[in-house]
Coordinates of N, CA and C and ligand atoms in Angstrom, one line a residue:
X126 N 5.7 -16.2 -4.8 CA 6.0 -14.8 -5.0 C 6.6 -14.5 -6.3
X127 N 6.2 -13.4 -6.8 CA 6.7 -13.0 -8.1 C 7.5 -11.7 -7.9
X128 N 8.7 -11.6 -8.5 CA 9.5 -10.4 -8.4 C 9.7 -9.8 -9.8
X129 N 9.3 -8.6 -9.9 CA 9.4 -7.9 -11.2 C 10.3 -6.7 -11.1
X130 N 11.3 -6.6 -11.8 CA 12.3 -5.5 -11.7 C 12.1 -4.6 -12.9
X131 N 12.0 -3.3 -12.6 CA 11.8 -2.3 -13.6 C 13.1 -1.4 -13.5
X132 N 13.3 -0.8 -14.7 CA 14.5 0.1 -14.7 C 14.3 1.4 -14.0
X133 N 13.1 1.9 -14.0 CA 12.9 3.3 -13.4 C 11.7 3.2 -12.5
X134 N 11.6 4.3 -11.7 CA 10.4 4.5 -10.8 C 9.1 4.6 -11.7
X135 N 9.2 5.4 -12.8 CA 8.0 5.6 -13.6 C 7.5 4.2 -14.2
X136 N 8.5 3.4 -14.6 CA 8.2 2.1 -15.2 C 7.5 1.2 -14.1
X137 N 8.1 1.3 -12.9 CA 7.5 0.6 -11.7 C 6.0 0.9 -11.6
X138 N 5.7 2.2 -11.7 CA 4.3 2.6 -11.6 C 3.4 2.1 -12.7
X139 N 4.0 2.1 -13.9 CA 3.2 1.6 -15.1 C 3.0 0.1 -15.0
X140 N 4.0 -0.6 -14.5 CA 3.8 -2.1 -14.3 C 2.6 -2.3 -13.4
X141 N 2.7 -1.6 -12.2 CA 1.6 -1.8 -11.2 C 0.3 -1.4 -11.8
X142 N 0.2 -0.3 -12.5 CA -1.1 0.2 -13.1 C -1.7 -0.8 -14.0
X143 N -0.8 -1.5 -14.8 CA -1.3 -2.5 -15.7 C -2.0 -3.7 -14.9
X144 N -1.5 -4.0 -13.8 CA -2.1 -5.1 -12.9 C -3.4 -4.6 -12.4
X145 N -3.5 -3.3 -11.9 CA -4.7 -2.8 -11.4 C -5.8 -2.8 -12.6
X146 N -5.4 -2.3 -13.8 CA -6.3 -2.2 -14.9 C -6.8 -3.6 -15.3
X147 N -5.9 -4.6 -15.2 CA -6.3 -6.0 -15.6 C -7.4 -6.5 -14.6
X148 N -7.1 -6.1 -13.3 CA -8.1 -6.5 -12.2 C -9.5 -5.9 -12.5
X149 N -9.5 -4.6 -12.9 CA -10.7 -3.8 -13.1 C -11.4 -4.3 -14.4
X150 N -10.6 -4.7 -15.4 CA -11.2 -5.2 -16.6 C -12.0 -6.5 -16.3
X151 N -11.3 -7.3 -15.5 CA -11.9 -8.6 -15.2 C -13.1 -8.5 -14.2
X152 N -13.0 -7.5 -13.3 CA -14.0 -7.3 -12.3 C -14.2 -5.8 -12.0
X153 N -15.2 -5.2 -12.8 CA -15.3 -3.7 -12.7 C -15.7 -3.2 -11.3
X154 N -16.3 -4.1 -10.5 CA -16.6 -3.7 -9.1 C -15.6 -4.2 -8.1
X155 N -14.4 -4.3 -8.5 CA -13.3 -4.8 -7.6 C -13.2 -3.9 -6.3
X156 N -12.7 -4.6 -5.3 CA -12.3 -3.8 -4.0 C -10.8 -3.7 -4.0
X157 N -10.4 -2.4 -4.0 CA -8.9 -2.1 -4.0 C -8.5 -1.7 -2.6
X158 N -7.3 -2.2 -2.2 CA -6.7 -1.7 -1.0 C -5.6 -0.8 -1.4
X159 N -5.6 0.4 -0.8 CA -4.6 1.5 -1.3 C -3.7 2.0 -0.2
X160 N -2.5 2.4 -0.7 CA -1.5 2.9 0.2 C -1.1 4.3 0.0
X161 N -0.5 5.0 0.9 CA 0.0 6.4 0.8 C 1.5 6.3 0.7
X162 N 2.1 7.5 0.8 CA 3.6 7.6 0.8 C 4.1 8.0 -0.6
X163 N 5.4 8.2 -0.7 CA 6.0 8.6 -2.0 C 6.0 7.4 -3.0
X164 N 6.0 6.2 -2.5 CA 6.2 5.1 -3.4 C 5.1 4.9 -4.5
X165 N 3.8 5.0 -4.0 CA 2.7 4.7 -5.0 C 2.4 5.9 -6.0
X166 N 3.1 7.0 -5.8 CA 2.7 8.2 -6.6 C 2.8 7.9 -8.1
X167 N 3.8 7.2 -8.6 CA 3.9 6.9 -10.0 C 2.8 6.0 -10.5
X168 N 2.4 5.1 -9.6 CA 1.2 4.2 -9.9 C -0.1 5.1 -10.1
X169 N -0.3 6.0 -9.1 CA -1.5 6.8 -9.1 C -1.5 7.7 -10.3
X170 N -0.3 8.3 -10.7 CA -0.3 9.2 -11.8 C -0.7 8.4 -13.1
X171 N -0.2 7.1 -13.2 CA -0.5 6.3 -14.4 C -2.0 5.9 -14.4
X172 N -2.6 5.7 -13.2 CA -4.0 5.3 -13.2 C -4.9 6.5 -13.6
X173 N -4.5 7.7 -13.1 CA -5.2 8.9 -13.5 C -5.1 9.1 -15.1
X174 N -3.9 8.9 -15.6 CA -3.7 9.0 -17.1 C -4.6 8.0 -17.8
X175 N -4.6 6.7 -17.3 CA -5.4 5.7 -17.9 C -6.9 6.1 -17.9
X176 N -7.3 6.7 -16.7 CA -8.7 7.1 -16.6 C -9.0 8.1 -17.6
X177 N -8.1 9.1 -17.8 CA -8.4 10.3 -18.7 C -8.3 9.9 -20.1
X178 N -7.2 9.1 -20.5 CA -6.9 8.9 -21.9 C -7.6 7.6 -22.4
X179 N -7.8 6.6 -21.5 CA -8.2 5.3 -22.0 C -9.5 4.9 -21.4
X180 N -10.1 5.8 -20.6 CA -11.4 5.5 -20.0 C -11.4 4.4 -18.9
X181 N -10.3 4.2 -18.3 CA -10.3 3.2 -17.2 C -11.4 3.7 -16.1
X182 N -12.3 2.8 -15.9 CA -13.5 3.2 -15.1 C -13.4 2.7 -13.7
X183 N -13.7 3.6 -12.8 CA -13.7 3.3 -11.3 C -15.1 3.5 -10.7
X184 N -16.1 3.6 -11.6 CA -17.4 3.9 -11.1 C -18.0 2.9 -10.2
X185 N -17.6 1.6 -10.3 CA -18.1 0.6 -9.4 C -17.1 0.1 -8.4
X186 N -15.9 0.8 -8.4 CA -14.9 0.3 -7.5 C -15.1 0.7 -6.0
X187 N -14.7 -0.1 -5.1 CA -14.7 0.3 -3.7 C -13.2 0.3 -3.2
X188 N -12.9 1.2 -2.3 CA -11.5 1.3 -1.9 C -11.4 1.3 -0.4
X189 N -10.3 0.7 0.1 CA -10.0 0.7 1.6 C -8.5 1.2 1.7
X190 N -8.3 2.2 2.4 CA -6.9 2.6 2.7 C -6.3 1.9 3.9
X191 N -5.0 1.7 3.9 CA -4.3 1.0 4.9 C -4.4 1.6 6.3
X192 N -4.2 3.0 6.3 CA -3.9 3.6 7.6 C -4.1 5.1 7.6
X193 N -4.1 5.7 8.8 CA -4.2 7.1 8.9 C -3.6 7.5 10.3
X194 N -3.1 8.7 10.3 CA -2.5 9.3 11.6 C -3.7 9.6 12.6
X195 N -3.4 9.2 13.8 CA -4.4 9.6 14.9 C -4.2 11.1 15.2
X196 N -5.3 11.8 15.2 CA -5.3 13.2 15.6 C -5.3 14.2 14.5
X197 N -5.1 13.8 13.3 CA -5.1 14.8 12.2 C -6.4 14.8 11.5
X198 N -6.9 16.0 11.4 CA -8.2 16.2 10.7 C -8.1 15.9 9.2
X199 N -9.2 15.6 8.6 CA -9.1 15.1 7.2 C -8.6 16.1 6.3
X200 N -8.6 17.4 6.6 CA -8.1 18.5 5.8 C -6.7 18.9 6.1
X201 N -6.1 18.2 7.1 CA -4.7 18.5 7.4 C -3.8 18.0 6.2
X202 N -2.9 18.8 5.7 CA -2.1 18.5 4.5 C -1.3 17.2 4.7
X203 N -1.0 16.8 5.9 CA -0.3 15.5 6.1 C -1.2 14.3 6.4
X204 N -2.5 14.6 6.4 CA -3.4 13.4 6.7 C -3.4 12.6 5.4
X205 N -3.7 11.3 5.6 CA -3.8 10.4 4.4 C -5.1 10.6 3.7
X206 N -6.1 11.2 4.4 CA -7.4 11.6 3.6 C -7.0 12.6 2.6
X207 N -6.2 13.6 3.0 CA -5.8 14.7 2.1 C -5.0 14.2 1.0
X208 N -4.0 13.3 1.3 CA -3.1 12.7 0.3 C -3.9 12.0 -0.8
X209 N -4.8 11.2 -0.3 CA -5.5 10.3 -1.3 C -6.4 11.2 -2.2
X210 N -7.0 12.2 -1.7 CA -7.8 13.1 -2.5 C -7.0 13.9 -3.5
X211 N -5.9 14.4 -3.0 CA -5.0 15.2 -3.9 C -4.4 14.4 -5.0
X212 N -4.0 13.1 -4.7 CA -3.2 12.4 -5.6 C -4.0 11.4 -6.5
X213 N -5.2 11.0 -6.0 CA -5.9 10.0 -6.8 C -7.4 10.4 -6.9
X214 N -8.1 10.4 -5.8 CA -9.6 10.4 -5.8 C -10.2 11.5 -6.6
X215 N -9.6 12.7 -6.4 CA -10.3 13.9 -7.1 C -10.1 13.8 -8.7
X216 N -9.2 12.9 -9.1 CA -8.9 12.8 -10.6 C -9.6 11.7 -11.3
X217 N -10.2 10.8 -10.5 CA -10.9 9.6 -11.1 C -12.4 9.6 -10.7
X218 N -13.1 8.6 -11.2 CA -14.5 8.6 -10.9 C -15.0 7.6 -9.9
X219 N -14.2 7.4 -8.9 CA -14.7 6.5 -7.8 C -15.7 7.2 -7.0
X220 N -16.9 6.6 -6.7 CA -17.9 7.4 -5.9 C -17.4 7.6 -4.5
X221 N -17.7 8.8 -4.0 CA -17.2 9.1 -2.6 C -17.7 8.1 -1.6
X222 N -18.9 7.6 -1.8 CA -19.5 6.7 -0.8 C -18.8 5.3 -0.8
X223 N -18.0 5.1 -1.8 CA -17.3 3.8 -1.9 C -15.8 3.8 -1.3
X224 N -15.5 5.0 -0.8 CA -14.1 5.3 -0.3 C -14.1 5.0 1.2
X225 N -13.1 4.2 1.6 CA -13.0 4.0 3.1 C -11.5 4.3 3.4
X226 N -11.3 5.2 4.4 CA -10.0 5.5 5.0 C -10.2 5.5 6.5
X227 N -9.2 4.8 7.2 CA -9.4 4.8 8.7 C -9.5 6.2 9.2
X228 N -10.3 6.4 10.3 CA -10.5 7.7 10.9 C -9.5 8.0 11.9
X229 N -8.9 9.1 11.8 CA -7.9 9.6 12.8 C -8.5 10.4 13.8
X230 N -9.8 10.6 13.8 CA -10.5 11.6 14.7 C -11.7 11.0 15.3
X231 N -11.9 9.7 15.3 CA -13.1 9.1 15.9 C -13.0 9.2 17.4
X232 N -14.1 9.2 18.1 CA -14.0 9.2 19.6 C -14.1 7.8 20.2
X233 N -14.2 6.8 19.3 CA -14.2 5.4 19.8 C -13.4 4.5 18.8
X234 N -12.1 4.5 19.1 CA -11.2 3.8 18.1 C -11.5 2.3 18.0
X235 N -11.8 1.7 19.2 CA -12.0 0.3 19.2 C -13.2 -0.1 18.3
X236 N -14.3 0.7 18.5 CA -15.5 0.4 17.7 C -15.2 0.7 16.2
X237 N -14.5 1.8 15.9 CA -14.1 2.1 14.5 C -13.3 0.9 13.9
X238 N -12.3 0.4 14.6 CA -11.5 -0.6 14.0 C -12.3 -1.9 13.8
X239 N -13.2 -2.2 14.7 CA -14.1 -3.4 14.5 C -15.0 -3.2 13.3
X240 N -15.5 -2.0 13.1 CA -16.4 -1.7 12.0 C -15.6 -1.8 10.7
X241 N -14.3 -1.3 10.7 CA -13.5 -1.3 9.5 C -13.3 -2.7 9.0
X242 N -13.0 -3.6 9.9 CA -12.8 -5.0 9.6 C -14.1 -5.6 9.0
X243 N -15.2 -5.3 9.7 CA -16.5 -5.8 9.2 C -16.8 -5.3 7.9
X244 N -16.5 -4.0 7.6 CA -16.9 -3.4 6.4 C -16.1 -4.0 5.2
X245 N -14.9 -4.4 5.4 CA -14.1 -5.0 4.4 C -14.8 -6.3 4.0
X246 N -15.2 -7.1 5.0 CA -15.9 -8.4 4.7 C -17.2 -8.1 4.0
X247 N -18.0 -7.2 4.5 CA -19.3 -6.9 3.9 C -19.1 -6.5 2.4
X248 N -18.0 -5.9 2.0 CA -17.8 -5.5 0.6 C -17.2 -6.6 -0.2
X249 N -17.0 -7.7 0.4 CA -16.6 -8.9 -0.3 C -15.1 -9.2 -0.2
X250 N -14.4 -8.5 0.7 CA -13.0 -8.7 0.8 C -12.2 -7.9 -0.2
X251 N -10.9 -7.7 0.0 CA -10.0 -6.9 -0.8 C -9.5 -7.8 -2.0
X252 N -9.8 -7.4 -3.2 CA -9.3 -8.1 -4.4 C -7.8 -7.9 -4.6
X253 N -7.4 -6.6 -4.5 CA -6.1 -6.3 -4.9 C -5.6 -5.2 -3.9
X254 N -4.5 -5.6 -3.1 CA -4.0 -4.7 -2.1 C -2.6 -4.1 -2.6
X255 N -2.5 -2.8 -2.6 CA -1.3 -2.1 -2.9 C -0.5 -1.8 -1.6
X256 N 0.7 -2.1 -1.6 CA 1.6 -1.8 -0.4 C 2.8 -1.1 -0.8
X257 N 3.4 -0.3 0.1 CA 4.8 0.2 0.1 C 5.5 -0.6 1.2
X258 N 6.7 -0.2 1.5 CA 7.4 -0.9 2.5 C 8.3 0.2 3.2
X259 N 8.4 0.2 4.6 CA 9.3 1.1 5.3 C 10.7 0.6 5.2
X260 N 11.6 1.4 5.5 CA 13.0 1.0 5.5 C 13.3 0.0 6.6
X261 N 12.4 -0.1 7.6 CA 12.5 -1.1 8.7 C 11.7 -2.3 8.3
X262 N 11.1 -2.4 7.1 CA 10.4 -3.6 6.7 C 8.9 -3.5 7.0
X263 N 8.4 -2.4 7.5 CA 7.0 -2.4 7.9 C 6.1 -2.3 6.7
X264 N 4.9 -2.9 6.8 CA 3.8 -2.7 5.8 C 2.7 -2.1 6.5
X265 N 2.0 -1.1 5.9 CA 1.1 -0.2 6.5 C 1.9 0.4 7.7
X266 N 1.2 0.5 8.9 CA 2.0 1.0 10.1 C 2.3 -0.2 11.0
X267 N 2.4 -1.4 10.5 CA 2.8 -2.5 11.3 C 4.3 -2.5 11.5
X268 N 4.7 -1.8 12.5 CA 6.1 -1.6 12.9 C 6.7 -2.9 13.3
X269 N 8.0 -3.0 13.4 CA 8.7 -4.2 13.8 C 8.1 -4.7 15.2
X270 N 7.9 -6.0 15.3 CA 7.3 -6.7 16.4 C 5.8 -6.7 16.4
X271 N 5.2 -6.1 15.4 CA 3.7 -6.3 15.3 C 3.4 -7.8 15.1
X272 N 2.3 -8.2 15.7 CA 1.9 -9.6 15.4 C 1.6 -9.8 14.0
X273 N 2.0 -11.0 13.5 CA 1.7 -11.3 12.1 C 0.2 -11.7 11.9
X274 N -0.5 -11.8 13.0 CA -1.9 -12.1 12.9 C -2.8 -10.9 13.2
X275 N -2.1 -9.7 13.3 CA -2.8 -8.5 13.8 C -3.9 -8.0 12.9
X276 N -4.9 -7.4 13.5 CA -6.1 -6.8 12.7 C -6.0 -5.3 12.9
X277 N -7.0 -4.6 12.3 CA -7.0 -3.1 12.3 C -7.0 -2.6 13.8
X278 N -6.1 -1.7 14.1 CA -6.0 -1.3 15.5 C -5.1 0.0 15.6
X279 N -5.0 0.5 16.8 CA -4.1 1.7 17.0 C -2.7 1.1 17.2
X280 N -1.7 1.7 16.6 CA -0.3 1.4 16.8 C 0.5 2.6 17.3
X281 N 1.4 2.4 18.2 CA 2.3 3.5 18.6 C 3.5 3.4 17.6
X282 N 3.7 4.5 16.9 CA 4.8 4.6 15.9 C 6.2 4.4 16.5
X283 N 7.1 3.8 15.8 CA 8.4 3.7 16.3 C 9.1 5.0 16.2
X284 N 10.1 5.2 17.1 CA 10.7 6.5 17.2 C 11.3 7.0 15.8
X285 N 12.0 6.1 15.1 CA 12.6 6.5 13.8 C 11.5 7.0 12.8
X286 N 10.3 6.4 12.9 CA 9.2 6.8 12.0 C 8.7 8.2 12.4
X287 N 8.6 8.4 13.7 CA 8.2 9.8 14.2 C 9.2 10.8 13.8
X288 N 10.5 10.5 14.0 CA 11.6 11.4 13.7 C 11.6 11.7 12.2
X289 N 11.4 10.7 11.4 CA 11.3 10.8 10.0 C 10.2 11.7 9.5
X290 N 9.0 11.7 10.2 CA 7.9 12.4 9.9 C 8.0 13.9 10.3
X291 N 8.8 14.2 11.3 CA 8.8 15.5 11.9 C 9.0 16.6 10.9
X292 N 9.8 16.3 9.8 CA 10.1 17.4 8.9 C 8.8 17.9 8.1
X293 N 7.8 17.1 8.2 CA 6.6 17.6 7.5 C 5.6 18.4 8.3
X294 N 6.0 18.6 9.6 CA 5.1 19.3 10.5 C 5.8 20.6 11.0
X295 N 4.9 21.6 11.4 CA 5.4 22.9 11.8 C 6.0 22.9 13.2
X296 N 5.4 22.0 14.1 CA 5.9 22.0 15.5 C 5.9 20.5 15.9
X297 N 6.8 20.2 16.9 CA 7.0 18.9 17.4 C 5.7 18.3 18.0
X298 N 4.8 19.2 18.6 CA 3.6 18.7 19.2 C 2.6 18.2 18.2
X299 N 2.8 18.6 16.9 CA 1.8 18.2 15.9 C 2.2 16.8 15.3
X300 N 3.4 16.3 15.5 CA 3.8 15.1 14.9 C 3.1 13.9 15.5
X301 N 2.3 13.2 14.8 CA 1.5 12.1 15.4 C 2.4 11.0 16.0
X302 N 2.0 10.5 17.1 CA 2.7 9.4 17.8 C 2.0 8.1 17.5
X303 N 0.7 8.2 17.2 CA -0.1 7.0 17.0 C -0.7 7.0 15.6
X304 N -1.0 5.8 15.1 CA -1.7 5.7 13.9 C -2.7 4.6 14.0
X305 N -3.8 4.6 13.1 CA -4.7 3.5 13.0 C -4.4 2.8 11.8
X306 N -4.2 1.5 11.8 CA -3.7 0.7 10.7 C -4.3 -0.6 10.6
X307 N -4.5 -1.0 9.3 CA -4.9 -2.5 9.1 C -3.8 -3.3 9.7
X308 N -4.1 -4.5 10.1 CA -3.1 -5.4 10.7 C -2.5 -6.2 9.6
X309 N -1.4 -7.0 9.9 CA -0.8 -7.9 9.0 C -1.8 -9.0 8.6
X310 N -2.5 -9.4 9.6 CA -3.6 -10.5 9.3 C -4.6 -10.0 8.3
X311 N -5.0 -8.7 8.5 CA -6.0 -8.1 7.6 C -5.4 -8.1 6.2
X312 N -4.2 -7.6 6.0 CA -3.5 -7.5 4.7 C -3.4 -8.9 4.0
X313 N -3.1 -9.9 4.8 CA -2.8 -11.2 4.3 C -4.1 -11.8 3.7
X314 N -5.3 -11.3 4.1 CA -6.5 -11.8 3.5 C -6.9 -11.3 2.1
X315 N -6.1 -10.3 1.7 CA -6.4 -9.8 0.3 C -6.1 -10.9 -0.7
X316 N -6.9 -10.9 -1.8 CA -6.7 -12.0 -2.8 C -5.4 -11.9 -3.5
X317 N -5.0 -10.7 -3.8 CA -3.7 -10.5 -4.5 C -3.1 -9.3 -3.9
X318 N -1.8 -9.3 -3.8 CA -1.0 -8.2 -3.2 C 0.1 -7.7 -4.1
X319 N 0.2 -6.4 -4.3 CA 1.3 -5.8 -5.0 C 2.1 -5.0 -4.0
X320 N 3.4 -5.3 -3.8 CA 4.2 -4.5 -2.9 C 5.2 -3.7 -3.8
X321 N 5.2 -2.4 -3.8 CA 6.0 -1.6 -4.6 C 7.2 -1.0 -3.8
X322 N 8.4 -1.0 -4.3 CA 9.5 -0.4 -3.6 C 10.5 0.2 -4.7
X323 N 11.0 1.4 -4.4 CA 12.0 1.9 -5.2 C 13.1 2.6 -4.3
X324 N 14.2 2.9 -4.8 CA 15.4 3.5 -4.2 C 16.2 2.5 -3.4
X325 N 17.5 2.8 -3.4 CA 18.5 1.9 -2.7 C 18.2 1.8 -1.2
X326 N 17.6 2.9 -0.6 CA 17.4 2.9 0.8 C 16.4 1.8 1.2
X327 N 15.6 1.3 0.3 CA 14.7 0.2 0.5 C 15.3 -1.2 0.3
X328 N 16.5 -1.3 -0.3 CA 17.1 -2.6 -0.6 C 17.2 -3.5 0.6
X329 N 17.7 -3.1 1.7 CA 17.8 -4.1 2.8 C 16.4 -4.6 3.3
X330 N 15.4 -3.7 3.3 CA 14.1 -4.2 3.7 C 13.5 -5.2 2.7
X331 N 13.8 -4.9 1.4 CA 13.3 -5.8 0.3 C 14.0 -7.2 0.4
X332 N 15.3 -7.2 0.6 CA 16.0 -8.4 0.8 C 15.5 -9.2 2.0
X333 N 15.3 -8.5 3.1 CA 14.7 -9.2 4.3 C 13.3 -9.8 4.0
X334 N 12.5 -9.0 3.3 CA 11.1 -9.4 3.1 C 11.0 -10.6 2.2
X335 N 11.9 -10.7 1.1 CA 11.7 -11.7 0.1 C 12.6 -12.9 0.5
X336 N 13.8 -12.7 1.0 CA 14.8 -13.8 1.2 C 15.1 -14.1 2.6
X337 N 14.6 -13.2 3.6 CA 14.9 -13.5 5.0 C 13.9 -14.4 5.6
X338 N 14.1 -14.7 6.9 CA 13.1 -15.5 7.6 C 11.8 -14.8 7.8
X339 N 10.7 -15.5 7.9 CA 9.4 -14.9 8.3 C 9.5 -14.4 9.7
X340 N 9.5 -13.1 10.0 CA 9.6 -12.6 11.3 C 8.8 -11.3 11.5
X341 N 8.3 -11.2 12.7 CA 7.6 -9.9 13.0 C 8.5 -8.7 13.0
X342 N 9.9 -9.0 13.1 CA 10.8 -7.8 13.0 C 10.9 -7.2 11.6
X343 N 10.3 -7.9 10.6 CA 10.2 -7.3 9.3 C 8.8 -7.8 8.8
X344 N 7.8 -6.9 9.1 CA 6.4 -7.5 8.9 C 6.1 -7.8 7.4
X345 N 6.9 -7.2 6.5 CA 6.7 -7.5 5.1 C 7.1 -9.0 4.8
X346 N 7.9 -9.6 5.6 CA 8.3 -11.0 5.4 C 7.1 -11.9 5.5
X347 N 6.0 -11.5 6.2 CA 4.8 -12.3 6.3 C 4.2 -12.6 4.9
X348 N 4.5 -11.7 3.9 CA 4.0 -11.9 2.6 C 4.5 -13.2 2.0
X349 N 5.6 -13.8 2.5 CA 6.0 -15.1 2.0 C 4.9 -16.2 2.3
X350 N 4.0 -15.9 3.2 CA 2.9 -16.9 3.5 C 1.7 -16.7 2.6
X351 N 1.8 -15.6 1.8 CA 0.6 -15.2 0.9 C 0.7 -15.9 -0.4
X352 N -0.4 -16.5 -0.9 CA -0.3 -17.3 -2.2 C -0.1 -16.4 -3.5
X353 N -0.4 -15.1 -3.4 CA -0.3 -14.4 -4.7 C 0.2 -13.0 -4.5
X354 N 1.5 -12.8 -4.2 CA 2.1 -11.5 -4.0 C 3.1 -11.2 -5.1
X355 N 3.0 -10.0 -5.6 CA 4.0 -9.6 -6.6 C 4.8 -8.4 -6.0
X356 N 6.1 -8.5 -6.0 CA 7.0 -7.4 -5.6 C 7.3 -6.7 -6.9
X357 N 6.9 -5.4 -7.0 CA 7.2 -4.6 -8.2 C 8.3 -3.6 -7.8
X358 N 9.5 -3.8 -8.3 CA 10.6 -3.0 -7.7 C 11.3 -2.2 -8.8
X359 N 12.1 -1.2 -8.4 CA 13.0 -0.6 -9.4 C 14.4 -1.4 -9.1
X360 N 15.3 -1.1 -10.0 CA 16.6 -1.9 -9.9 C 17.4 -1.6 -8.6
X361 N 17.3 -0.4 -8.1 CA 18.0 0.0 -6.9 C 17.4 -0.8 -5.7
X362 N 16.1 -0.9 -5.6 CA 15.5 -1.6 -4.4 C 15.7 -3.1 -4.5
X363 N 16.0 -3.6 -5.8 CA 16.2 -5.0 -5.9 C 17.7 -5.4 -5.8
X364 N 18.5 -4.4 -5.6 CA 20.0 -4.6 -5.7 C 20.6 -5.5 -4.7
X365 N 19.9 -5.8 -3.6 CA 20.5 -6.7 -2.5 C 20.0 -8.1 -2.6
X366 N 19.2 -8.4 -3.6 CA 18.6 -9.8 -3.7 C 19.6 -10.8 -4.2
X367 N 19.9 -11.8 -3.4 CA 20.9 -12.8 -3.8 C 20.4 -13.7 -5.0
X368 N 19.1 -13.8 -5.2 CA 18.6 -14.6 -6.3 C 18.0 -13.8 -7.5
X369 N 18.5 -12.6 -7.6 CA 18.0 -11.7 -8.6 C 18.0 -12.3 -10.0
X370 N 19.1 -12.9 -10.4 CA 19.2 -13.5 -11.7 C 18.1 -14.5 -11.9
X371 N 17.8 -15.3 -10.9 CA 16.8 -16.3 -11.0 C 15.4 -15.7 -11.2
X372 N 15.1 -14.6 -10.4 CA 13.8 -13.9 -10.6 C 13.6 -13.3 -12.0
X373 N 14.7 -12.8 -12.5 CA 14.6 -12.2 -13.9 C 14.5 -13.3 -14.9
X374 N 15.2 -14.5 -14.7 CA 15.0 -15.6 -15.6 C 13.6 -16.1 -15.6
X375 N 13.0 -16.2 -14.4 CA 11.5 -16.6 -14.4 C 10.7 -15.6 -15.2
X376 N 10.9 -14.3 -15.0 CA 10.1 -13.3 -15.7 C 10.3 -13.5 -17.2
X377 N 11.5 -13.7 -17.7 CA 11.8 -13.8 -19.1 C 11.1 -15.1 -19.7
X378 N 10.9 -16.1 -18.9 CA 10.3 -17.4 -19.4 C 8.8 -17.4 -19.2
X379 N 8.3 -16.4 -18.4 CA 6.8 -16.5 -18.1 C 5.9 -16.5 -19.3
X380 N 6.2 -15.6 -20.3 CA 5.2 -15.6 -21.5 C 5.0 -17.0 -22.1
X381 N 6.0 -17.9 -22.1 CA 5.9 -19.2 -22.8 C 5.5 -20.3 -21.8
X382 N 5.3 -20.0 -20.6 CA 5.0 -21.1 -19.6 C 3.7 -21.8 -20.0
X383 N 3.6 -23.1 -19.9 CA 2.4 -23.8 -20.2 C 1.3 -23.5 -19.3
Ligands
PGA625 P1 7.3 5.8 1.3 O1 6.8 5.1 2.7 O2 6.5 5.3 0.2 O3 7.1 7.3 1.6 O4 8.8 5.4 1.2 C1 6.6 3.7 2.6 C2 6.2 3.2 4.0 O5 6.7 3.7 5.0 O6 5.4 2.3 4.1

């Protein structure tokens, strides 16, 4: 695992964008796994800037999003379809046909989940997966106690997640209780993973994920089993790491490594 500490949220986004750009320069038809939430916004803003100012090209890219709420139509302002279009897709040149986001309105979830898994394989697997982390250590909607071998499926959201989301909805009935999400096992098959986290509220989850035991109670800890994961953090999210000095020492020595 690699831990990269940035001074600000904007810098965190720029660091992650450089890794995405490097991936696309090496493989213009790369398959990207994408996340929603407040965390990746500075990454998406930087990717949009690089597309506009530097010609970063997404014309051959394929994307797979991690998750979607069950029951929200794609034009609902809280749906992840809406989020991705607003914050990234409408500003870059990724072809609509290459975009995959789990459906929150299919009439056969089991068939859809199986198709989503097959489609990732058909497209060659995910080259670079972007992740955020929940304050309970979840990745995608793999809430605590999710199997570390899980695949794309329906998850019942934890009560704190539902309560946290309630502020975005007009009425209690509208707040989704279920989500469709890639599994931890699906995520671990990505060739490279970037987990982004900022703010002090994420520090306990980041410490548990990087330095705690591998446990389904913090599904991000499963990334310790992955051969190529980078944690791209701001200083507040990194503040609970007991080995922080060592991670920064490694980063400072990286350019001269043989
Ligand atoms: P956030 O959500 O980026 O809005 O903090 C992250 C998550 O819950 O996975």
